[in-house]
Tab-separated table of C-alpha atoms and ligand atoms in Angstrom:
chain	number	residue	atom	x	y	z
A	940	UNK	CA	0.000	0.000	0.000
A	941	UNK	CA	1.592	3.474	-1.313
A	942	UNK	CA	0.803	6.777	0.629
A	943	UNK	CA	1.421	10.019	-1.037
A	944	UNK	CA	2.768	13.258	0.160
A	945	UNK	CA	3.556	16.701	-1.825
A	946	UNK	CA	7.489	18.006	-1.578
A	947	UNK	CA	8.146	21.756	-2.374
A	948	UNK	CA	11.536	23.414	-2.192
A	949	UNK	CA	13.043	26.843	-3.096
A	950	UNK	CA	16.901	26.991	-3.296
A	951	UNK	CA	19.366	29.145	-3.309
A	952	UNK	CA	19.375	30.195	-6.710
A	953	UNK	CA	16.165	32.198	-6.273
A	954	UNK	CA	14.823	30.691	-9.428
A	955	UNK	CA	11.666	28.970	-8.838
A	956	UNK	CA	9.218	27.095	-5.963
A	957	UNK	CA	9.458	23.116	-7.399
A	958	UNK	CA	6.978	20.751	-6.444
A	959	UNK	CA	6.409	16.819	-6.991
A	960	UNK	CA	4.065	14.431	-5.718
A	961	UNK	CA	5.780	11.358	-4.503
A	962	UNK	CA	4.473	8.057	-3.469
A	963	UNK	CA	6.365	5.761	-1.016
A	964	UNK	CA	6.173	2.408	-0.274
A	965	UNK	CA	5.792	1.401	3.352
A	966	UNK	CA	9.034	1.530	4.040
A	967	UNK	CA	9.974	4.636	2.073
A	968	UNK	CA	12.748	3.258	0.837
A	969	UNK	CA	10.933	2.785	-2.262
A	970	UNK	CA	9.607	6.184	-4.164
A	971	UNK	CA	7.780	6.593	-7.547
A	972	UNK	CA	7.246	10.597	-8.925
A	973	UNK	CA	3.943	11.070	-10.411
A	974	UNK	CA	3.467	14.659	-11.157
A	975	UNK	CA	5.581	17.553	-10.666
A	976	UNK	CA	4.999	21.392	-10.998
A	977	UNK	CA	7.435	24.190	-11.097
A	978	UNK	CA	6.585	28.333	-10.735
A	979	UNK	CA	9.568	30.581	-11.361
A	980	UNK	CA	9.766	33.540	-8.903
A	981	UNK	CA	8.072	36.391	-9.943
A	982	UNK	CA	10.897	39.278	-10.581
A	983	UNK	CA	9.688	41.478	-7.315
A	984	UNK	CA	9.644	38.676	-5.259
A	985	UNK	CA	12.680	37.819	-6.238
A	986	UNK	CA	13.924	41.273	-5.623
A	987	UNK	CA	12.267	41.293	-2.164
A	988	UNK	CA	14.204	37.920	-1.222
A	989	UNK	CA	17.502	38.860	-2.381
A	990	UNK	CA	17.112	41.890	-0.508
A	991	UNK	CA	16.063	40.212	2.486
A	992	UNK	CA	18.718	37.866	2.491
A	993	UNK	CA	21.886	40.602	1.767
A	994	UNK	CA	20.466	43.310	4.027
A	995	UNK	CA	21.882	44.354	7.663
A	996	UNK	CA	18.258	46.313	8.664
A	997	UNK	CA	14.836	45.344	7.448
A	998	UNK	CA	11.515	46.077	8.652
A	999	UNK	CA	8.839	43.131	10.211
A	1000	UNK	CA	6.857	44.246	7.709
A	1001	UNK	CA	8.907	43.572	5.046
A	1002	UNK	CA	9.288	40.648	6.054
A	1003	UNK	CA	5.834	39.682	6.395
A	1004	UNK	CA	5.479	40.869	2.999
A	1005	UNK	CA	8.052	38.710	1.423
A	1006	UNK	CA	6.699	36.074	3.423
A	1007	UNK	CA	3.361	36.043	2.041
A	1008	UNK	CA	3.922	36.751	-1.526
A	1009	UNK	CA	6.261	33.390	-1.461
A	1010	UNK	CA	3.668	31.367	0.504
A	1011	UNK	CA	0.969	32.055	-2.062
A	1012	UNK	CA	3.288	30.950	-4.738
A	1013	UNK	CA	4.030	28.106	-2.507
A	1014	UNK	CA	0.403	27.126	-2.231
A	1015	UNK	CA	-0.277	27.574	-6.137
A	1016	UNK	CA	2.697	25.085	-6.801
A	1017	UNK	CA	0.806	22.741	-4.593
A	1018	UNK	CA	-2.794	23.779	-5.807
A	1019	UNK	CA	-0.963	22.545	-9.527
A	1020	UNK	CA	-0.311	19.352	-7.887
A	1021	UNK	CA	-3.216	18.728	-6.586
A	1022	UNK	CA	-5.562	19.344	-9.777
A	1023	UNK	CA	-7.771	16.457	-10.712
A	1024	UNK	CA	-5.779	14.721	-8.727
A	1025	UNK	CA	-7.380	10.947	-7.758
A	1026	UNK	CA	-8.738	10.227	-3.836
A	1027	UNK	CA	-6.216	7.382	-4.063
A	1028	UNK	CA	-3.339	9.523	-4.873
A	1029	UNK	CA	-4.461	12.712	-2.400
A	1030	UNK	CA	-1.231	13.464	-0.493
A	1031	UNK	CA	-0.884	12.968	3.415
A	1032	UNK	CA	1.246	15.733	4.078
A	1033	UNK	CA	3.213	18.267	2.273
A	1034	UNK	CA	6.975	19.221	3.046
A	1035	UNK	CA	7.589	22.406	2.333
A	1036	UNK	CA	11.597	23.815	2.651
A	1037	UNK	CA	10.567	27.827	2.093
A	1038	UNK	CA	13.376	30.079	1.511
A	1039	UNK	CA	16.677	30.136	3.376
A	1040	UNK	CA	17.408	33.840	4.342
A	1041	UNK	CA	20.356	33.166	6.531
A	1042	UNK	CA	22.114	29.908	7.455
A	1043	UNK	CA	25.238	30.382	10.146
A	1044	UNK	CA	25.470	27.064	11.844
A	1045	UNK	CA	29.399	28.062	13.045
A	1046	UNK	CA	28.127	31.213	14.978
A	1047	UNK	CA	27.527	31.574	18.475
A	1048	UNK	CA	24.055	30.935	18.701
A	1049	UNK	CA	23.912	29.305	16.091
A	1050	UNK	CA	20.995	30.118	13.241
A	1051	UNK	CA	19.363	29.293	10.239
A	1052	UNK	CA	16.538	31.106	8.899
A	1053	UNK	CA	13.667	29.781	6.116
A	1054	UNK	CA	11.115	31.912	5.007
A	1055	UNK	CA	7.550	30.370	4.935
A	1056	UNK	CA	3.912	31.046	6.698
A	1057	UNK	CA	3.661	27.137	6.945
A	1058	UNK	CA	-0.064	28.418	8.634
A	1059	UNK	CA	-1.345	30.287	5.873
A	1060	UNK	CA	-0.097	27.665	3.177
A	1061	UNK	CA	-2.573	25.169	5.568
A	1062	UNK	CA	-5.425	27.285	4.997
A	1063	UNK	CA	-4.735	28.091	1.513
A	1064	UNK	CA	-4.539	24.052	-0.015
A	1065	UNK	CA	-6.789	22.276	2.939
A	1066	UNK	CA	-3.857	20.142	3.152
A	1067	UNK	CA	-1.469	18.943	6.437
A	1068	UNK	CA	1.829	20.667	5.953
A	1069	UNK	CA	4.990	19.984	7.684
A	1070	UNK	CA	7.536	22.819	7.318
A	1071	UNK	CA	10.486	23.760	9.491
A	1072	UNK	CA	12.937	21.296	8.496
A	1073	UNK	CA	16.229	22.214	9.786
A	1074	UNK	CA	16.225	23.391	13.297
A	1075	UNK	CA	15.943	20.685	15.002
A	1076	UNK	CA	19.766	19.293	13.770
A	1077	UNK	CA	20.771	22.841	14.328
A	1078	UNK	CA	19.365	22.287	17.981
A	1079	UNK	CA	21.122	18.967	18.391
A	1080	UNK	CA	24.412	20.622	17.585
A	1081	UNK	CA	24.112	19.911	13.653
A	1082	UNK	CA	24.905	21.887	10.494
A	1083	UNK	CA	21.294	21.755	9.898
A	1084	UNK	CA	22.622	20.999	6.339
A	1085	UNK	CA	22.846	19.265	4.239
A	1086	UNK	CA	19.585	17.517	4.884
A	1087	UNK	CA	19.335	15.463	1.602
A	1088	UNK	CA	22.544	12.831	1.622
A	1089	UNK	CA	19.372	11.528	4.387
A	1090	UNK	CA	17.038	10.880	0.784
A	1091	UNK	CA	19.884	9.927	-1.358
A	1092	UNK	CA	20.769	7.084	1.027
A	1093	UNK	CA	17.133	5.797	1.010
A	1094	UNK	CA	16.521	6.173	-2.324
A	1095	UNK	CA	20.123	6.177	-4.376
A	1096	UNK	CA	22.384	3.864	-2.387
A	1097	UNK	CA	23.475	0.629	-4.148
A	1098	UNK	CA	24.490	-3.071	-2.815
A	1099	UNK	CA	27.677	-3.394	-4.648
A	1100	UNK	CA	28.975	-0.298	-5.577
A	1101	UNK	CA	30.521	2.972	-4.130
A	1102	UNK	CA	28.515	5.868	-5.033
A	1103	UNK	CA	28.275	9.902	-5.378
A	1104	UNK	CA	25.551	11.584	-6.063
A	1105	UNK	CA	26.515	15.655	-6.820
A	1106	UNK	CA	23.312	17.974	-6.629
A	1107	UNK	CA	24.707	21.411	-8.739
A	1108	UNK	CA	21.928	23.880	-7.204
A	1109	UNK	CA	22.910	27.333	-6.141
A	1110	UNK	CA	25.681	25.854	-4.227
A	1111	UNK	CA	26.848	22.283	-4.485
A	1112	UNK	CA	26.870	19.336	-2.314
A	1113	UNK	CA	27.627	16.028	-2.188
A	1114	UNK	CA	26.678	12.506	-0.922
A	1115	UNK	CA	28.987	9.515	-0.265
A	1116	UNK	CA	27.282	5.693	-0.149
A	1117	UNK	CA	29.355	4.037	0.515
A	1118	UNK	CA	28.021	0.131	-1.310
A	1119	UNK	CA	25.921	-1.268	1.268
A	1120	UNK	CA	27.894	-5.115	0.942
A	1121	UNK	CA	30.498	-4.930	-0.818
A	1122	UNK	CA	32.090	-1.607	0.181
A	1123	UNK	CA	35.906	-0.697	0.036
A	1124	UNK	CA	35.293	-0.048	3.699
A	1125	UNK	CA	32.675	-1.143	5.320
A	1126	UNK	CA	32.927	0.317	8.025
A	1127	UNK	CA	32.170	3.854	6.194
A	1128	UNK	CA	29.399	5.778	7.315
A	1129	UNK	CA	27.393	7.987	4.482
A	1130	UNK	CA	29.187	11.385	4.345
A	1131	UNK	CA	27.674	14.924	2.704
A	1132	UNK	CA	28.592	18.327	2.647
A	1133	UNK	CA	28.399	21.296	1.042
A	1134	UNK	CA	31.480	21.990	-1.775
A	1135	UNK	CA	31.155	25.401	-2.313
A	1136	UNK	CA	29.679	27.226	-4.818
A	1137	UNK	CA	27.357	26.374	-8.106
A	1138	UNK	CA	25.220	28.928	-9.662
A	1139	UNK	CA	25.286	31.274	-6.977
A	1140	UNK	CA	27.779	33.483	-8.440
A	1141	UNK	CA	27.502	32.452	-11.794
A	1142	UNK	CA	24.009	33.486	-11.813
A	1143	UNK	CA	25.183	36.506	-9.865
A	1144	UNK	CA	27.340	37.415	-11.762
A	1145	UNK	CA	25.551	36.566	-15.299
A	1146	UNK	CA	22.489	38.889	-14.375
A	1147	UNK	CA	24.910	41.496	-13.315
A	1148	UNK	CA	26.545	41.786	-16.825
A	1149	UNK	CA	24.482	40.328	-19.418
A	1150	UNK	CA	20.655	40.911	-17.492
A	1151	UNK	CA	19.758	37.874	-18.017
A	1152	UNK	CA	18.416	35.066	-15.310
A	1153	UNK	CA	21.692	32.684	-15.684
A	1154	UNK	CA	24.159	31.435	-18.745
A	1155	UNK	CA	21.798	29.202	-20.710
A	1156	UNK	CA	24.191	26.134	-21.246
A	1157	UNK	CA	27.304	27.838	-20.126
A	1158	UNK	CA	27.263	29.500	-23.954
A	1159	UNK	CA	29.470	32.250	-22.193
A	1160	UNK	CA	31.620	31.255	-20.325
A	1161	UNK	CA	32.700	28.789	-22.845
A	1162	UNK	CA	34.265	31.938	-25.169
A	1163	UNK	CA	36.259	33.129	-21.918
A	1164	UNK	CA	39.515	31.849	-20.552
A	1165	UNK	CA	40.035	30.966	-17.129
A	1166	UNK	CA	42.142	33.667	-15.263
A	1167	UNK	CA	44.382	31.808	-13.312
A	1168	UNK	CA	45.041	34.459	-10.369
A	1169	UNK	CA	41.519	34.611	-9.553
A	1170	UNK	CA	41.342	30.794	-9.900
A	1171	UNK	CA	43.779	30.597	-7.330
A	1172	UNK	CA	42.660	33.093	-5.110
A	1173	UNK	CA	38.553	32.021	-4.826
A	1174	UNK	CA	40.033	28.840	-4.313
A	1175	UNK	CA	42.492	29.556	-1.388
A	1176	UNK	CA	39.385	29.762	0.675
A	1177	UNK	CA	39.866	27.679	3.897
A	1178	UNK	CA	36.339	26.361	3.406
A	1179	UNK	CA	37.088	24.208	0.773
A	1180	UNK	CA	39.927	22.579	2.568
A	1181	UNK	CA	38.152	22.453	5.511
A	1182	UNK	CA	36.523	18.135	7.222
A	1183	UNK	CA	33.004	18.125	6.962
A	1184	UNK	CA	30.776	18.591	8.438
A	1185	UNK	CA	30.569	21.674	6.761
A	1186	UNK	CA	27.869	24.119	5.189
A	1187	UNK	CA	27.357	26.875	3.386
A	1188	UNK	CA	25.599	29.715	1.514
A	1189	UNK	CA	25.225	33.141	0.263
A	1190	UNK	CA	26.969	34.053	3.446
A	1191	UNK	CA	29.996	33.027	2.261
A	1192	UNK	CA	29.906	33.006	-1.836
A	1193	UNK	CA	27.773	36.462	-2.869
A	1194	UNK	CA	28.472	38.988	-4.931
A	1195	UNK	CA	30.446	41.123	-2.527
A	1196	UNK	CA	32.485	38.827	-1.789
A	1197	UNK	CA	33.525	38.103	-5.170
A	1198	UNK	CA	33.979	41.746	-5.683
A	1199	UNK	CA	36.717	41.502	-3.344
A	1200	UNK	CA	38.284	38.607	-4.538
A	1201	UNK	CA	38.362	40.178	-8.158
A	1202	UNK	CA	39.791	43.373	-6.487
A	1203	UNK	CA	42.462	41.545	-4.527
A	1204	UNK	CA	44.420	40.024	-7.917
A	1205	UNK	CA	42.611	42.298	-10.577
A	1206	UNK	CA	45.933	45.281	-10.587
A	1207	UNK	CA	44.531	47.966	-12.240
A	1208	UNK	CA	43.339	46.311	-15.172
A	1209	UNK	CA	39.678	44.950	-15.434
A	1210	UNK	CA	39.052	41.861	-16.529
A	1211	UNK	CA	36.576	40.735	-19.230
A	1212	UNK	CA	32.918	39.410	-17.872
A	1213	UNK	CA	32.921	36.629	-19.916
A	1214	UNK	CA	36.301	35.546	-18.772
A	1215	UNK	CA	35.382	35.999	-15.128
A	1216	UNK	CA	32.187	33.667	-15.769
A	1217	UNK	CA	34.759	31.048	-17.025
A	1218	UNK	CA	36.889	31.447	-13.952
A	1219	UNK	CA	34.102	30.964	-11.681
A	1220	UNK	CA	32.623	27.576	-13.778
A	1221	UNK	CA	36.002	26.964	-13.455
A	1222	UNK	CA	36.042	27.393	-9.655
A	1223	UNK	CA	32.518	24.807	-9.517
A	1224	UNK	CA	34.237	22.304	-11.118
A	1225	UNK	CA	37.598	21.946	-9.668
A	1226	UNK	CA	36.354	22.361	-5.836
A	1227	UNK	CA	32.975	19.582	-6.697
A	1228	UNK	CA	36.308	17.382	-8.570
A	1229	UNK	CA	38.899	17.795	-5.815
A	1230	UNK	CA	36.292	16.909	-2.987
A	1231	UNK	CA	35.265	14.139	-4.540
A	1232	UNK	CA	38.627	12.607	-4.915
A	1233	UNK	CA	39.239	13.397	-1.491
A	1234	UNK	CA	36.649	11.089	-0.563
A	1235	UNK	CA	37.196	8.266	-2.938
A	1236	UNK	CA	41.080	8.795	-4.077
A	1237	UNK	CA	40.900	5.590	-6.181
A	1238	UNK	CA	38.158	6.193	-8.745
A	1239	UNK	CA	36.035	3.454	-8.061
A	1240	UNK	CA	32.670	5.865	-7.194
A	1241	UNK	CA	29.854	6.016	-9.718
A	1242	UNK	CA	29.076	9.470	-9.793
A	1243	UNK	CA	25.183	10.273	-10.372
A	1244	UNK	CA	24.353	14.372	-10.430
A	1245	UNK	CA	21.301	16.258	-10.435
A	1246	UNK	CA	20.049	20.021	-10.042
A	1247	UNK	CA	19.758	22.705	-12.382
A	1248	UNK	CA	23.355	22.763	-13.247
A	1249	UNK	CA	23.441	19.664	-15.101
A	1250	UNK	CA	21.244	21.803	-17.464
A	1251	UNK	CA	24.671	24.155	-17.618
A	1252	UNK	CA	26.382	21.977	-20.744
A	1253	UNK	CA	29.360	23.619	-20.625
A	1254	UNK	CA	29.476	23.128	-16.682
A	1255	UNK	CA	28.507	19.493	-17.475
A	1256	UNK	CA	31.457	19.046	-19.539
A	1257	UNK	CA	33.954	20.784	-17.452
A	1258	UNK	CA	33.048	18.190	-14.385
A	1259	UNK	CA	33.059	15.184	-16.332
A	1260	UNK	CA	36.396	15.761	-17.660
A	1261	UNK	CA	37.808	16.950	-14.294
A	1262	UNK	CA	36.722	13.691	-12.994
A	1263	UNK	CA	37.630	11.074	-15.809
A	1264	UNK	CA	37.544	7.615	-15.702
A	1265	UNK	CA	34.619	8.014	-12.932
A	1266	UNK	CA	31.522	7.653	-14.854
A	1267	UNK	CA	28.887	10.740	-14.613
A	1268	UNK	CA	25.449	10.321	-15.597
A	1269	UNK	CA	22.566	12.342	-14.236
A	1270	UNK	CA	20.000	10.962	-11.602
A	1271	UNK	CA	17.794	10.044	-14.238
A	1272	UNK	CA	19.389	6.682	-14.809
A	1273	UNK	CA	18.136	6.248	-10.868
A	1274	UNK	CA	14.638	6.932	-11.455
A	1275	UNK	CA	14.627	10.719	-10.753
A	1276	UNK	CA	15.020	13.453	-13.147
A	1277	UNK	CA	17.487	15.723	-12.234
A	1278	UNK	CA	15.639	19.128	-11.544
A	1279	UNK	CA	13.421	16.490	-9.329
A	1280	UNK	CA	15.376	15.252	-6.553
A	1281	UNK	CA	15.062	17.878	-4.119
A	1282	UNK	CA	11.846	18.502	-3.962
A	1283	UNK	CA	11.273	14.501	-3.830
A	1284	UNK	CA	13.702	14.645	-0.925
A	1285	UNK	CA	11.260	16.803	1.081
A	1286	UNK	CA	8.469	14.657	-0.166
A	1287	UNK	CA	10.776	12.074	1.625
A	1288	UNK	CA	11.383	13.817	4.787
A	1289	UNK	CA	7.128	14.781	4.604
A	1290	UNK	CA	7.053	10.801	5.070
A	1291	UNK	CA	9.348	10.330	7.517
A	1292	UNK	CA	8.194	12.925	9.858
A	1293	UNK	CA	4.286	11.586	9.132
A	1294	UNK	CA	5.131	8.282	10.482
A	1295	UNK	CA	7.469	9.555	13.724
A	1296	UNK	CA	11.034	8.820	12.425
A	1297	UNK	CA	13.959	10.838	11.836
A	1298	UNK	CA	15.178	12.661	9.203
A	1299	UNK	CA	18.844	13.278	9.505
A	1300	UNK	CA	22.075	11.667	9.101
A	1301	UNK	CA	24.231	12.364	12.266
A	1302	UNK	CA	26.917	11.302	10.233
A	1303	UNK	CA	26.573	14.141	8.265
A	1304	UNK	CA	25.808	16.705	9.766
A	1305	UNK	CA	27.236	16.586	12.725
A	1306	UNK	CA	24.112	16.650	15.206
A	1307	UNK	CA	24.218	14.300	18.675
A	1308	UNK	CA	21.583	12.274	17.116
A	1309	UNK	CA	18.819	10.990	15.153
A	1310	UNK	CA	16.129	13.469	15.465
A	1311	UNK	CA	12.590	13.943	13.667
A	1312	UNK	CA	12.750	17.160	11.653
A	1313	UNK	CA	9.741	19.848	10.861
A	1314	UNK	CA	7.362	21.115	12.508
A	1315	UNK	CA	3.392	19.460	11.959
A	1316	UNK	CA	0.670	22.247	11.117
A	1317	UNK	CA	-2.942	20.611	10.873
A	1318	UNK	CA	-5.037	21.247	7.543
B	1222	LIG	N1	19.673	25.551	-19.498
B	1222	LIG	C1	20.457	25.956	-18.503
B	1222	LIG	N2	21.698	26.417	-18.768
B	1222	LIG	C2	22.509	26.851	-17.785
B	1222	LIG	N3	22.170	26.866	-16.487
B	1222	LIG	C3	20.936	26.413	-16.143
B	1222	LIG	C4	20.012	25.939	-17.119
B	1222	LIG	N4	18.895	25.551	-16.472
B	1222	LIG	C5	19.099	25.781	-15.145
B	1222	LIG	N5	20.325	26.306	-14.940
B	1222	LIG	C6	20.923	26.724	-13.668
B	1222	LIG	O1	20.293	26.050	-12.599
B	1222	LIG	C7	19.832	26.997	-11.615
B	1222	LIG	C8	18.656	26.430	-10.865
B	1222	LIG	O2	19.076	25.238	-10.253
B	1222	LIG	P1	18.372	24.615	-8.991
B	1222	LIG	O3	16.916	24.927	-9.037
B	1222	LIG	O4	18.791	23.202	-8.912
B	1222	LIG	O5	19.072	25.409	-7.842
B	1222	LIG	P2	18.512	25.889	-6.435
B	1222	LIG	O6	17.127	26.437	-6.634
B	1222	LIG	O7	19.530	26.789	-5.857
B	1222	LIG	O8	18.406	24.579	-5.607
B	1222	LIG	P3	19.236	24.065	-4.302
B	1222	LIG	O9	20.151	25.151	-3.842
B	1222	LIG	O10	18.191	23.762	-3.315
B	1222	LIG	O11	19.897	22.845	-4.726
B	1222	LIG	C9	19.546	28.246	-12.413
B	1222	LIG	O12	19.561	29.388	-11.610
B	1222	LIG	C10	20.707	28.211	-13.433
B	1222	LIG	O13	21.880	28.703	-12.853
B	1223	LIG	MG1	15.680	26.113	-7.878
């Protein structure tokens, strides 16, 4: 017997709500997607959220504001989903992410802020929601983040092999499963972490000089060269050399901040855009590459990646070659499209939290314990 529940996530990128409809067996390791839906960000709520999430003083009432406009979009994602939809297939719950604001899991107290009205976005779809995902690991001394490598493991991991599975959203992160038998070490617990940056800055810095949402397949950065200083100099940041656990975000890789990296080995020249978008795919591909070897020196690893950068060509082909002999292939070959799996993986955590059980991996991020995540809010 299947039971159903509705994932929605927004990521970092700012690009759109995504939403699927997932249904699990009983004992979730088993997931089939049967409809998804996906509503780009409207430009001024985009411009309200970036704002939100760069600025040192804001108002309540901006907040509120921004808060509402993206629970309404939200609910219509889910309202899609739920069209004509069968009484079999109605979902038990939906898992909604929201919108990250803030996320410092290093600071003294600790924090990490999503966005949502989890109450409103009850009342608007008549349906249970469960929201509120990542506290709780924060609370038990965790990163908070990631959460998926929890979904991957469920859903991804294999008997006989070693495998990686690289999700290229506004930053990137990856999970190790290690094969469940016949594993190099068996001993190896599931690791995941954040690797730095994706489309953050590419994005950032894409709209900045062309005004345009992001580099449809990597078209420009392909004509630029790579400029080696500031190759050197993004990628001198402890972070990436740093154990996981580890997280990150905006808080680390925005616009500013690459600003003053470009001012720190930029002379008085300037440098090109389009060679500065190459450096920066550049800077994706050889932190994601490096990581990964770090984990799995030997190249045994099946790599499988999803998110929206696998839709970046050139990106694509940057990674795969950094990474030869391991084989690439996108989650697709695994059942789940690419632009899919995170929103299935709070489908995922929907389920787990429905029927009392935990959602993280302590091995990941860090936290004391097992713990179930989100916070219930009745239709
Ligand atoms: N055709 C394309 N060519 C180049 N880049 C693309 C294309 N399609 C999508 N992208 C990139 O993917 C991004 C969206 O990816 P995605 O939705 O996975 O990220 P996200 O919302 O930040 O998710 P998360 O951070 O939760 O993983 C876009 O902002 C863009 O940079
Ligand atoms: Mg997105």
């Amino acid at each position: 017997m299947n039971s159903h529940f509705i994932g929605m996530m927004s990521g970092t990128s700012l690009d759109a709500v995504d939403g699927v409809l997932v249904a699990f067996d009983v004992a979730g390791g088993s997931s089939q997607l049967l409809k998804r839906a996906s509503i780009n960000l409207p430009k001024l709520l985009k411009e309200q959220l970036t704002f939100l999430a760069h600025s040192e003083t804001l108002t309540f009432r901006q907040l509120a504001v921004a808060e509402d406009g993206l629970t309404r979009l939200y609910a219509d994602c889910a309202l899609q989903l739920l069209a004509d939809l069968p009484k079999s297939q109605q979902p038990l719950a939906m898992g909604c992410h929201g919108q990250t604001l803030e996320h410092q899991p290093n600071l003294v107290p600790s924090y990490t802020l999503q966005l949502l009205n989890p109450s409103l976005l009850a009342e608007l779809t008549g349906k249970n929601v469960i929201a509120d995902f990542r506290r709780r690991d924060l609370a038990a001394g965790g990163q908070a983040a990631p959460l998926v490598p929890a979904f991957h493991n469920s859903v991804f991991r294999s008997a006989n092999k070693d495998r990686v599975i690289i999700n290229l959203g506004g930053i990137a992160n990856l999970t190790f499963l290690p094969a469940l038998l016949l594993s190099a070490n068996p001993q190896q617990a599931v690791i995941g972490f954040d690797t730095g940056p994706a489309n953050l800055l590419l994005d950032a810095w894409f709209q900045q000089h062309w005004q345009l949402p992001f580099d449809a397949e990597g078209k420009q950065a392909a004509s630029g060269q790579v400029i080696p200083a500031l190759l050197n100099t993004i990628l001198a940041n402890e972070y990436f050399a740093r154990k996981p656990p580890k997280s990150t975000g905006r808080e680390l890789f925005n616009p500013q901040q690459l600003s003053s990296w470009l001012a720190s080995c930029s002379g008085s020249g300037e440098f090109a855009a389009k060679d500065v978008l190459r450096t920066l795919v550049e800077v994706t591909a050889v932190s994601l590459v490096d990581q990964i070897r770090m984990l799995d020196p030997k190249a045994i690893a099946e790599v499988f990646v999803c998110g929206g950068g696998w839709q970046n060509s050139f990106l694509r082909a940057r990674i795969i070659e950094l990474a030869s002999p391991r084989p690439l292939a996108s989650t697709e070959a695994l059942g789940i499209p690419p632009q899919d799996v995170e929103a299935a993986a709070f489908a995922w955590l929907a389920w787990r939290h429905y029927h009392n059980k935990s959602g993280n991996l302590p091995s990941v991020t860090g936290a004391k314990g097992e713990r179930v995540l989100g916070g219930f809010y009745p239709a």
